[in-house]
Amino acid sequence: MRPHERGFFSIDALFAVTLLIMVSTSFLHVYDGRKEAAELMGARLEARIVGEELAAAINTVYANGSNFELDVDLPSKIGSYFYLIKFDNTARQVLVENSAWGTVGAGVVCKNVENFVLERENLENTIRVYWVENTVMVVNA
């Protein structure tokens, strides 16, 4: 082997290894981004389920009349996210909110629901849905 040929092979090998590392890194970056997007979409869908569960409880209490009450246990976290539940009486929607996925709504039939906000410390307890006079109330049990 001549001395100048040996150096050429080393630069070629170094270029190939560098190219392999760059391609592998870009694939890992794409994988991580897609994994995070899938987790966020799953959390958003679970938030919709939580909102629909509470909306169904409100509708059930409303349909059964003033002597009926219902207790609901909701998860304290959705995935790895804490969340907040509000009721918007003008839109008649249970809103599940988080800064990661935004706001997800679930509609209710009843227009006589007292506006409420359930925060992280409220969601660790059972939620009670019941009538008070002509209004459906949602509070900690």
Backbone as JSON Lines, residues from 0, in Angstrom:
{"i":0,"aa":"M","n":[0.82,-1.18,0.0],"ca":[0.0,0.0,0.0],"c":[0.87,1.24,0.0]}
{"i":1,"aa":"R","n":[0.44,2.2,-0.72],"ca":[1.16,3.47,-0.74],"c":[0.67,4.34,0.41]}
{"i":2,"aa":"P","n":[1.49,5.2,0.94],"ca":[1.1,6.03,2.09],"c":[-0.1,6.93,1.81]}
{"i":3,"aa":"H","n":[-0.26,7.48,0.62],"ca":[-1.38,8.4,0.38],"c":[-2.71,7.66,0.21]}
{"i":4,"aa":"E","n":[-2.73,6.4,-0.12],"ca":[-3.97,5.63,-0.25],"c":[-4.57,5.29,1.13]}
{"i":5,"aa":"R","n":[-3.73,5.09,2.09],"ca":[-4.21,4.75,3.42],"c":[-5.02,5.89,4.04]}
{"i":6,"aa":"G","n":[-4.64,7.13,3.86],"ca":[-5.37,8.28,4.38],"c":[-6.72,8.46,3.7]}
{"i":7,"aa":"F","n":[-6.8,8.14,2.43],"ca":[-8.06,8.27,1.69],"c":[-9.12,7.34,2.25]}
{"i":8,"aa":"F","n":[-8.74,6.12,2.59],"ca":[-9.68,5.16,3.15],"c":[-10.2,5.65,4.5]}
{"i":9,"aa":"S","n":[-9.39,6.24,5.34],"ca":[-9.81,6.71,6.65],"c":[-10.82,7.84,6.54]}
{"i":10,"aa":"I","n":[-10.64,8.76,5.61],"ca":[-11.58,9.86,5.41],"c":[-12.91,9.31,4.89]}
{"i":11,"aa":"D","n":[-12.85,8.33,4.02],"ca":[-14.06,7.69,3.51],"c":[-14.85,7.02,4.63]}
{"i":12,"aa":"A","n":[-14.16,6.31,5.49],"ca":[-14.83,5.63,6.61],"c":[-15.43,6.65,7.58]}
{"i":13,"aa":"L","n":[-14.7,7.71,7.85],"ca":[-15.2,8.75,8.74],"c":[-16.45,9.41,8.15]}
{"i":14,"aa":"F","n":[-16.46,9.68,6.86],"ca":[-17.64,10.26,6.2],"c":[-18.83,9.31,6.27]}
{"i":15,"aa":"A","n":[-18.62,8.02,6.07],"ca":[-19.71,7.04,6.11],"c":[-20.3,6.94,7.52]}
{"i":16,"aa":"V","n":[-19.46,6.92,8.53],"ca":[-19.94,6.84,9.91],"c":[-20.72,8.11,10.28]}
{"i":17,"aa":"T","n":[-20.2,9.27,9.86],"ca":[-20.9,10.53,10.13],"c":[-22.26,10.56,9.45]}
{"i":18,"aa":"L","n":[-22.33,10.11,8.22],"ca":[-23.6,10.05,7.5],"c":[-24.57,9.1,8.19]}
{"i":19,"aa":"L","n":[-24.1,7.95,8.64],"ca":[-24.94,6.99,9.36],"c":[-25.49,7.59,10.64]}
{"i":20,"aa":"I","n":[-24.68,8.31,11.39],"ca":[-25.13,8.95,12.63],"c":[-26.16,10.03,12.35]}
{"i":21,"aa":"M","n":[-25.96,10.81,11.3],"ca":[-26.92,11.86,10.96],"c":[-28.28,11.28,10.57]}
{"i":22,"aa":"V","n":[-28.28,10.23,9.77],"ca":[-29.53,9.6,9.36],"c":[-30.24,8.97,10.55]}
{"i":23,"aa":"S","n":[-29.49,8.29,11.41],"ca":[-30.09,7.67,12.6],"c":[-30.7,8.72,13.53]}
{"i":24,"aa":"T","n":[-30.01,9.82,13.72],"ca":[-30.5,10.89,14.59],"c":[-31.79,11.49,14.03]}
{"i":25,"aa":"S","n":[-31.85,11.7,12.73],"ca":[-33.07,12.27,12.15],"c":[-34.25,11.31,12.29]}
{"i":26,"aa":"F","n":[-34.03,10.01,12.14],"ca":[-35.11,9.05,12.34],"c":[-35.59,9.04,13.78]}
{"i":27,"aa":"L","n":[-34.67,9.13,14.73],"ca":[-35.06,9.17,16.14],"c":[-35.85,10.43,16.47]}
{"i":28,"aa":"H","n":[-35.47,11.56,15.87],"ca":[-36.19,12.81,16.1],"c":[-37.62,12.71,15.56]}
{"i":29,"aa":"V","n":[-37.8,12.16,14.39],"ca":[-39.14,11.98,13.82],"c":[-39.96,11.03,14.68]}
{"i":30,"aa":"Y","n":[-39.34,9.95,15.14],"ca":[-40.05,8.99,15.99],"c":[-40.53,9.65,17.28]}
{"i":31,"aa":"D","n":[-39.67,10.42,17.93],"ca":[-40.05,11.09,19.18],"c":[-41.2,12.07,18.96]}
{"i":32,"aa":"G","n":[-41.15,12.82,17.87],"ca":[-42.23,13.76,17.57],"c":[-43.55,13.07,17.34]}
{"i":33,"aa":"R","n":[-43.52,11.98,16.62],"ca":[-44.76,11.23,16.36],"c":[-45.27,10.55,17.62]}
{"i":34,"aa":"K","n":[-44.37,10.08,18.46],"ca":[-44.79,9.45,19.71],"c":[-45.48,10.47,20.61]}
{"i":35,"aa":"E","n":[-44.92,11.67,20.73],"ca":[-45.54,12.72,21.55],"c":[-46.9,13.13,20.98]}
{"i":36,"aa":"A","n":[-47.0,13.23,19.66],"ca":[-48.27,13.58,19.04],"c":[-49.33,12.51,19.3]}
{"i":37,"aa":"A","n":[-48.94,11.25,19.25],"ca":[-49.88,10.16,19.51],"c":[-50.33,10.17,20.97]}
{"i":38,"aa":"E","n":[-49.41,10.42,21.9],"ca":[-49.77,10.49,23.32],"c":[-50.72,11.65,23.58]}
{"i":39,"aa":"L","n":[-50.49,12.79,22.94],"ca":[-51.35,13.95,23.12],"c":[-52.74,13.68,22.54]}
{"i":40,"aa":"M","n":[-52.8,13.01,21.4],"ca":[-54.1,12.68,20.81],"c":[-54.85,11.7,21.7]}
{"i":41,"aa":"G","n":[-54.16,10.75,22.29],"ca":[-54.79,9.82,23.22],"c":[-55.31,10.53,24.45]}
{"i":42,"aa":"A","n":[-54.55,11.48,24.98],"ca":[-54.99,12.25,26.15],"c":[-56.22,13.09,25.81]}
{"i":43,"aa":"R","n":[-56.24,13.66,24.61],"ca":[-57.4,14.46,24.19],"c":[-58.65,13.6,24.08]}
{"i":44,"aa":"L","n":[-58.51,12.39,23.54],"ca":[-59.65,11.48,23.45],"c":[-60.13,11.04,24.83]}
{"i":45,"aa":"E","n":[-59.19,10.79,25.72],"ca":[-59.57,10.43,27.09],"c":[-60.25,11.59,27.8]}
{"i":46,"aa":"A","n":[-59.82,12.83,27.5],"ca":[-60.47,14.01,28.08],"c":[-61.92,14.09,27.59]}
{"i":47,"aa":"R","n":[-62.14,13.76,26.34],"ca":[-63.51,13.75,25.81],"c":[-64.37,12.71,26.55]}
{"i":48,"aa":"I","n":[-63.79,11.55,26.83],"ca":[-64.51,10.5,27.56],"c":[-64.87,10.98,28.96]}
{"i":49,"aa":"V","n":[-63.93,11.63,29.63],"ca":[-64.19,12.15,30.98],"c":[-65.32,13.18,30.94]}
{"i":50,"aa":"G","n":[-65.26,14.09,29.96],"ca":[-66.31,15.09,29.83],"c":[-67.67,14.46,29.54]}
{"i":51,"aa":"E","n":[-67.69,13.45,28.69],"ca":[-68.95,12.79,28.36],"c":[-69.49,11.99,29.54]}
{"i":52,"aa":"E","n":[-68.6,11.45,30.37],"ca":[-69.05,10.73,31.57],"c":[-69.75,11.67,32.54]}
{"i":53,"aa":"L","n":[-69.16,12.84,32.76],"ca":[-69.79,13.81,33.66],"c":[-71.07,14.37,33.04]}
{"i":54,"aa":"A","n":[-71.08,14.62,31.74],"ca":[-72.28,15.1,31.06],"c":[-73.4,14.06,31.16]}
{"i":55,"aa":"A","n":[-73.06,12.79,31.03],"ca":[-74.07,11.72,31.16],"c":[-74.63,11.68,32.57]}
{"i":56,"aa":"A","n":[-73.78,11.91,33.57],"ca":[-74.27,11.94,34.95],"c":[-75.24,13.1,35.15]}
{"i":57,"aa":"I","n":[-74.91,14.26,34.6],"ca":[-75.8,15.42,34.72],"c":[-77.13,15.14,34.02]}
{"i":58,"aa":"N","n":[-77.07,14.58,32.83],"ca":[-78.3,14.25,32.09],"c":[-79.14,13.21,32.81]}
{"i":59,"aa":"T","n":[-78.49,12.23,33.44],"ca":[-79.21,11.18,34.17],"c":[-79.93,11.76,35.38]}
{"i":60,"aa":"V","n":[-79.25,12.61,36.14],"ca":[-79.87,13.25,37.3],"c":[-81.03,14.13,36.85]}
{"i":61,"aa":"Y","n":[-80.83,14.86,35.79],"ca":[-81.89,15.73,35.26],"c":[-83.11,14.91,34.83]}
{"i":62,"aa":"A","n":[-82.87,13.8,34.16],"ca":[-83.98,12.98,33.66],"c":[-84.74,12.27,34.77]}
{"i":63,"aa":"N","n":[-84.06,11.95,35.88],"ca":[-84.71,11.2,36.97],"c":[-85.4,12.06,38.0]}
{"i":64,"aa":"G","n":[-85.2,13.35,37.96],"ca":[-85.95,14.22,38.85],"c":[-85.25,14.58,40.14]}
{"i":65,"aa":"S","n":[-85.95,15.34,40.97],"ca":[-85.35,15.99,42.13],"c":[-84.92,15.06,43.26]}
{"i":66,"aa":"N","n":[-85.43,13.87,43.34],"ca":[-85.05,12.96,44.42],"c":[-83.88,12.06,44.05]}
{"i":67,"aa":"F","n":[-83.25,12.31,42.93],"ca":[-82.19,11.44,42.43],"c":[-80.85,12.15,42.54]}
{"i":68,"aa":"E","n":[-79.83,11.4,42.98],"ca":[-78.46,11.92,42.99],"c":[-77.52,10.83,42.53]}
{"i":69,"aa":"L","n":[-76.36,11.23,42.04],"ca":[-75.42,10.29,41.45],"c":[-74.01,10.69,41.84]}
{"i":70,"aa":"D","n":[-73.2,9.7,42.21],"ca":[-71.78,9.93,42.52],"c":[-70.93,9.42,41.36]}
{"i":71,"aa":"V","n":[-69.93,10.22,40.98],"ca":[-69.07,9.89,39.85],"c":[-67.62,10.0,40.3]}
{"i":72,"aa":"D","n":[-66.83,9.0,39.98],"ca":[-65.39,9.04,40.23],"c":[-64.68,9.3,38.91]}
{"i":73,"aa":"L","n":[-63.96,10.41,38.85],"ca":[-63.21,10.77,37.65],"c":[-61.73,10.64,37.95]}
{"i":74,"aa":"P","n":[-60.91,10.36,36.94],"ca":[-59.47,10.24,37.19],"c":[-58.87,11.59,37.59]}
{"i":75,"aa":"S","n":[-57.88,11.56,38.47],"ca":[-57.23,12.81,38.88],"c":[-56.28,13.32,37.81]}
{"i":76,"aa":"K","n":[-55.83,12.44,36.92],"ca":[-54.96,12.83,35.81],"c":[-55.41,12.12,34.55]}
{"i":77,"aa":"I","n":[-55.19,12.75,33.43],"ca":[-55.41,12.12,32.13],"c":[-54.04,11.93,31.52]}
{"i":78,"aa":"G","n":[-53.63,10.67,31.41],"ca":[-52.25,10.4,31.0],"c":[-51.34,10.93,32.08]}
{"i":79,"aa":"S","n":[-50.44,11.82,31.71],"ca":[-49.55,12.45,32.69],"c":[-49.94,13.9,32.94]}
{"i":80,"aa":"Y","n":[-51.14,14.28,32.53],"ca":[-51.57,15.67,32.6],"c":[-52.64,15.87,33.68]}
{"i":81,"aa":"F","n":[-52.48,16.96,34.46],"ca":[-53.56,17.41,35.32],"c":[-54.51,18.22,34.45]}
{"i":82,"aa":"Y","n":[-55.76,18.29,34.83],"ca":[-56.74,18.98,34.01],"c":[-57.77,19.68,34.89]}
{"i":83,"aa":"L","n":[-58.65,20.43,34.25],"ca":[-59.66,21.24,34.9],"c":[-60.98,20.97,34.18]}
{"i":84,"aa":"I","n":[-62.07,20.9,34.95],"ca":[-63.4,20.74,34.35],"c":[-64.24,21.95,34.72]}
{"i":85,"aa":"K","n":[-64.87,22.54,33.72],"ca":[-65.77,23.68,33.93],"c":[-67.11,23.36,33.29]}
{"i":86,"aa":"F","n":[-68.12,24.09,33.71],"ca":[-69.41,24.0,33.04],"c":[-69.78,25.37,32.51]}
{"i":87,"aa":"D","n":[-70.13,25.44,31.24],"ca":[-70.58,26.67,30.61],"c":[-72.08,26.57,30.4]}
{"i":88,"aa":"N","n":[-72.84,27.28,31.22],"ca":[-74.3,27.19,31.19],"c":[-74.89,27.79,29.92]}
{"i":89,"aa":"T","n":[-74.24,28.8,29.34],"ca":[-74.78,29.4,28.12],"c":[-74.66,28.45,26.93]}
{"i":90,"aa":"A","n":[-73.59,27.68,26.87],"ca":[-73.42,26.71,25.77],"c":[-73.91,25.32,26.17]}
{"i":91,"aa":"R","n":[-74.24,25.13,27.46],"ca":[-74.65,23.83,28.0],"c":[-73.61,22.76,27.69]}
{"i":92,"aa":"Q","n":[-72.37,23.03,28.09],"ca":[-71.28,22.1,27.84],"c":[-70.4,21.92,29.06]}
{"i":93,"aa":"V","n":[-69.97,20.67,29.25],"ca":[-68.93,20.35,30.21],"c":[-67.62,20.51,29.45]}
{"i":94,"aa":"L","n":[-66.71,21.35,29.95],"ca":[-65.45,21.63,29.28],"c":[-64.3,21.03,30.07]}
{"i":95,"aa":"V","n":[-63.49,20.2,29.42],"ca":[-62.31,19.62,30.03],"c":[-61.11,20.34,29.43]}
{"i":96,"aa":"E","n":[-60.3,21.0,30.29],"ca":[-59.24,21.88,29.81],"c":[-57.87,21.47,30.33]}
{"i":97,"aa":"N","n":[-56.88,21.72,29.48],"ca":[-55.47,21.57,29.84],"c":[-54.67,22.37,28.83]}
{"i":98,"aa":"S","n":[-53.54,22.91,29.23],"ca":[-52.75,23.71,28.3],"c":[-52.14,22.86,27.18]}
{"i":99,"aa":"A","n":[-51.98,21.56,27.4],"ca":[-51.38,20.7,26.38],"c":[-52.34,20.4,25.24]}
{"i":100,"aa":"W","n":[-53.59,20.05,25.55],"ca":[-54.52,19.67,24.49],"c":[-55.61,20.71,24.24]}
{"i":101,"aa":"G","n":[-55.68,21.75,25.04],"ca":[-56.7,22.77,24.83],"c":[-57.97,22.45,25.59]}
{"i":102,"aa":"T","n":[-59.11,22.66,24.95],"ca":[-60.42,22.45,25.57],"c":[-61.23,21.45,24.77]}
{"i":103,"aa":"V","n":[-61.81,20.49,25.47],"ca":[-62.69,19.5,24.86],"c":[-64.05,19.64,25.52]}
{"i":104,"aa":"G","n":[-65.12,19.66,24.74],"ca":[-66.45,19.86,25.29],"c":[-67.37,18.66,25.1]}
{"i":105,"aa":"A","n":[-68.32,18.52,26.01],"ca":[-69.37,17.5,25.92],"c":[-70.68,18.17,26.3]}
{"i":106,"aa":"G","n":[-71.66,18.06,25.43],"ca":[-72.94,18.75,25.64],"c":[-73.85,18.03,26.61]}
{"i":107,"aa":"V","n":[-74.72,18.8,27.26],"ca":[-75.74,18.26,28.15],"c":[-77.11,18.77,27.69]}
{"i":108,"aa":"V","n":[-78.16,18.05,28.08],"ca":[-79.52,18.42,27.73],"c":[-80.06,19.48,28.69]}
{"i":109,"aa":"C","n":[-79.72,19.34,29.94],"ca":[-80.25,20.19,31.0],"c":[-79.71,21.61,30.88]}
{"i":110,"aa":"K","n":[-80.61,22.6,31.0],"ca":[-80.16,23.99,31.01],"c":[-80.18,24.58,32.41]}
{"i":111,"aa":"N","n":[-80.58,23.79,33.39],"ca":[-80.64,24.25,34.78],"c":[-79.48,23.71,35.6]}
{"i":112,"aa":"V","n":[-78.28,23.87,35.11],"ca":[-77.09,23.4,35.83],"c":[-76.34,24.62,36.34]}
{"i":113,"aa":"E","n":[-76.0,24.58,37.61],"ca":[-75.2,25.65,38.22],"c":[-73.78,25.56,37.64]}
{"i":114,"aa":"N","n":[-73.23,26.7,37.2],"ca":[-71.85,26.7,36.7],"c":[-70.91,26.21,37.8]}
{"i":115,"aa":"F","n":[-69.91,25.43,37.42],"ca":[-68.97,24.9,38.4],"c":[-67.59,24.81,37.77]}
{"i":116,"aa":"V","n":[-66.59,24.71,38.64],"ca":[-65.2,24.47,38.23],"c":[-64.65,23.4,39.15]}
{"i":117,"aa":"L","n":[-64.14,22.33,38.56],"ca":[-63.5,21.26,39.33],"c":[-62.01,21.27,38.99]}
{"i":118,"aa":"E","n":[-61.2,21.55,39.99],"ca":[-59.76,21.61,39.78],"c":[-59.1,20.34,40.28]}
{"i":119,"aa":"R","n":[-57.78,20.31,40.21],"ca":[-57.02,19.12,40.54],"c":[-57.37,18.54,41.91]}
{"i":120,"aa":"E","n":[-57.48,19.38,42.92],"ca":[-57.8,18.87,44.27],"c":[-59.23,18.35,44.37]}
{"i":121,"aa":"N","n":[-60.15,18.86,43.55],"ca":[-61.53,18.36,43.55],"c":[-61.63,17.0,42.86]}
{"i":122,"aa":"L","n":[-60.79,16.77,41.86],"ca":[-60.9,15.55,41.07],"c":[-60.34,14.32,41.78]}
{"i":123,"aa":"E","n":[-59.66,14.53,42.9],"ca":[-59.16,13.4,43.67],"c":[-60.28,12.76,44.49]}
{"i":124,"aa":"N","n":[-61.41,13.46,44.63],"ca":[-62.55,12.98,45.41],"c":[-63.7,12.59,44.49]}
{"i":125,"aa":"T","n":[-64.69,11.94,45.07],"ca":[-65.91,11.6,44.34],"c":[-66.7,12.88,44.05]}
{"i":126,"aa":"I","n":[-67.28,12.94,42.87],"ca":[-68.1,14.09,42.46],"c":[-69.56,13.71,42.61]}
{"i":127,"aa":"R","n":[-70.35,14.56,43.27],"ca":[-71.78,14.3,43.47],"c":[-72.59,15.23,42.56]}
{"i":128,"aa":"V","n":[-73.55,14.63,41.85],"ca":[-74.47,15.38,40.99],"c":[-75.86,15.19,41.58]}
{"i":129,"aa":"Y","n":[-76.54,16.3,41.9],"ca":[-77.85,16.22,42.56],"c":[-78.66,17.49,42.29]}
{"i":130,"aa":"W","n":[-79.93,17.43,42.65],"ca":[-80.84,18.57,42.51],"c":[-80.84,19.41,43.78]}
{"i":131,"aa":"V","n":[-80.94,20.72,43.63],"ca":[-81.24,21.67,44.7],"c":[-82.27,22.61,44.11]}
{"i":132,"aa":"E","n":[-83.51,22.53,44.64],"ca":[-84.64,23.28,44.1],"c":[-84.78,22.96,42.61]}
{"i":133,"aa":"N","n":[-84.59,23.92,41.72],"ca":[-84.74,23.67,40.28],"c":[-83.41,23.63,39.54]}
{"i":134,"aa":"T","n":[-82.33,23.39,40.26],"ca":[-81.0,23.45,39.66],"c":[-80.23,22.15,39.95]}
{"i":135,"aa":"V","n":[-79.53,21.67,38.94],"ca":[-78.65,20.52,39.13],"c":[-77.29,21.06,39.58]}
{"i":136,"aa":"M","n":[-76.79,20.48,40.68],"ca":[-75.51,20.91,41.26],"c":[-74.46,19.83,41.05]}
{"i":137,"aa":"V","n":[-73.22,20.24,40.85],"ca":[-72.09,19.32,40.73],"c":[-71.03,19.79,41.74]}
{"i":138,"aa":"V","n":[-70.77,18.96,42.76],"ca":[-69.85,19.34,43.84],"c":[-69.05,18.1,44.28]}
{"i":139,"aa":"N","n":[-68.06,18.34,45.16],"ca":[-67.35,17.22,45.8],"c":[-68.3,16.53,46.76]}
{"i":140,"aa":"A","n":[-68.21,15.22,46.81],"ca":[-69.08,14.45,47.72],"c":[-68.56,14.51,49.14]}
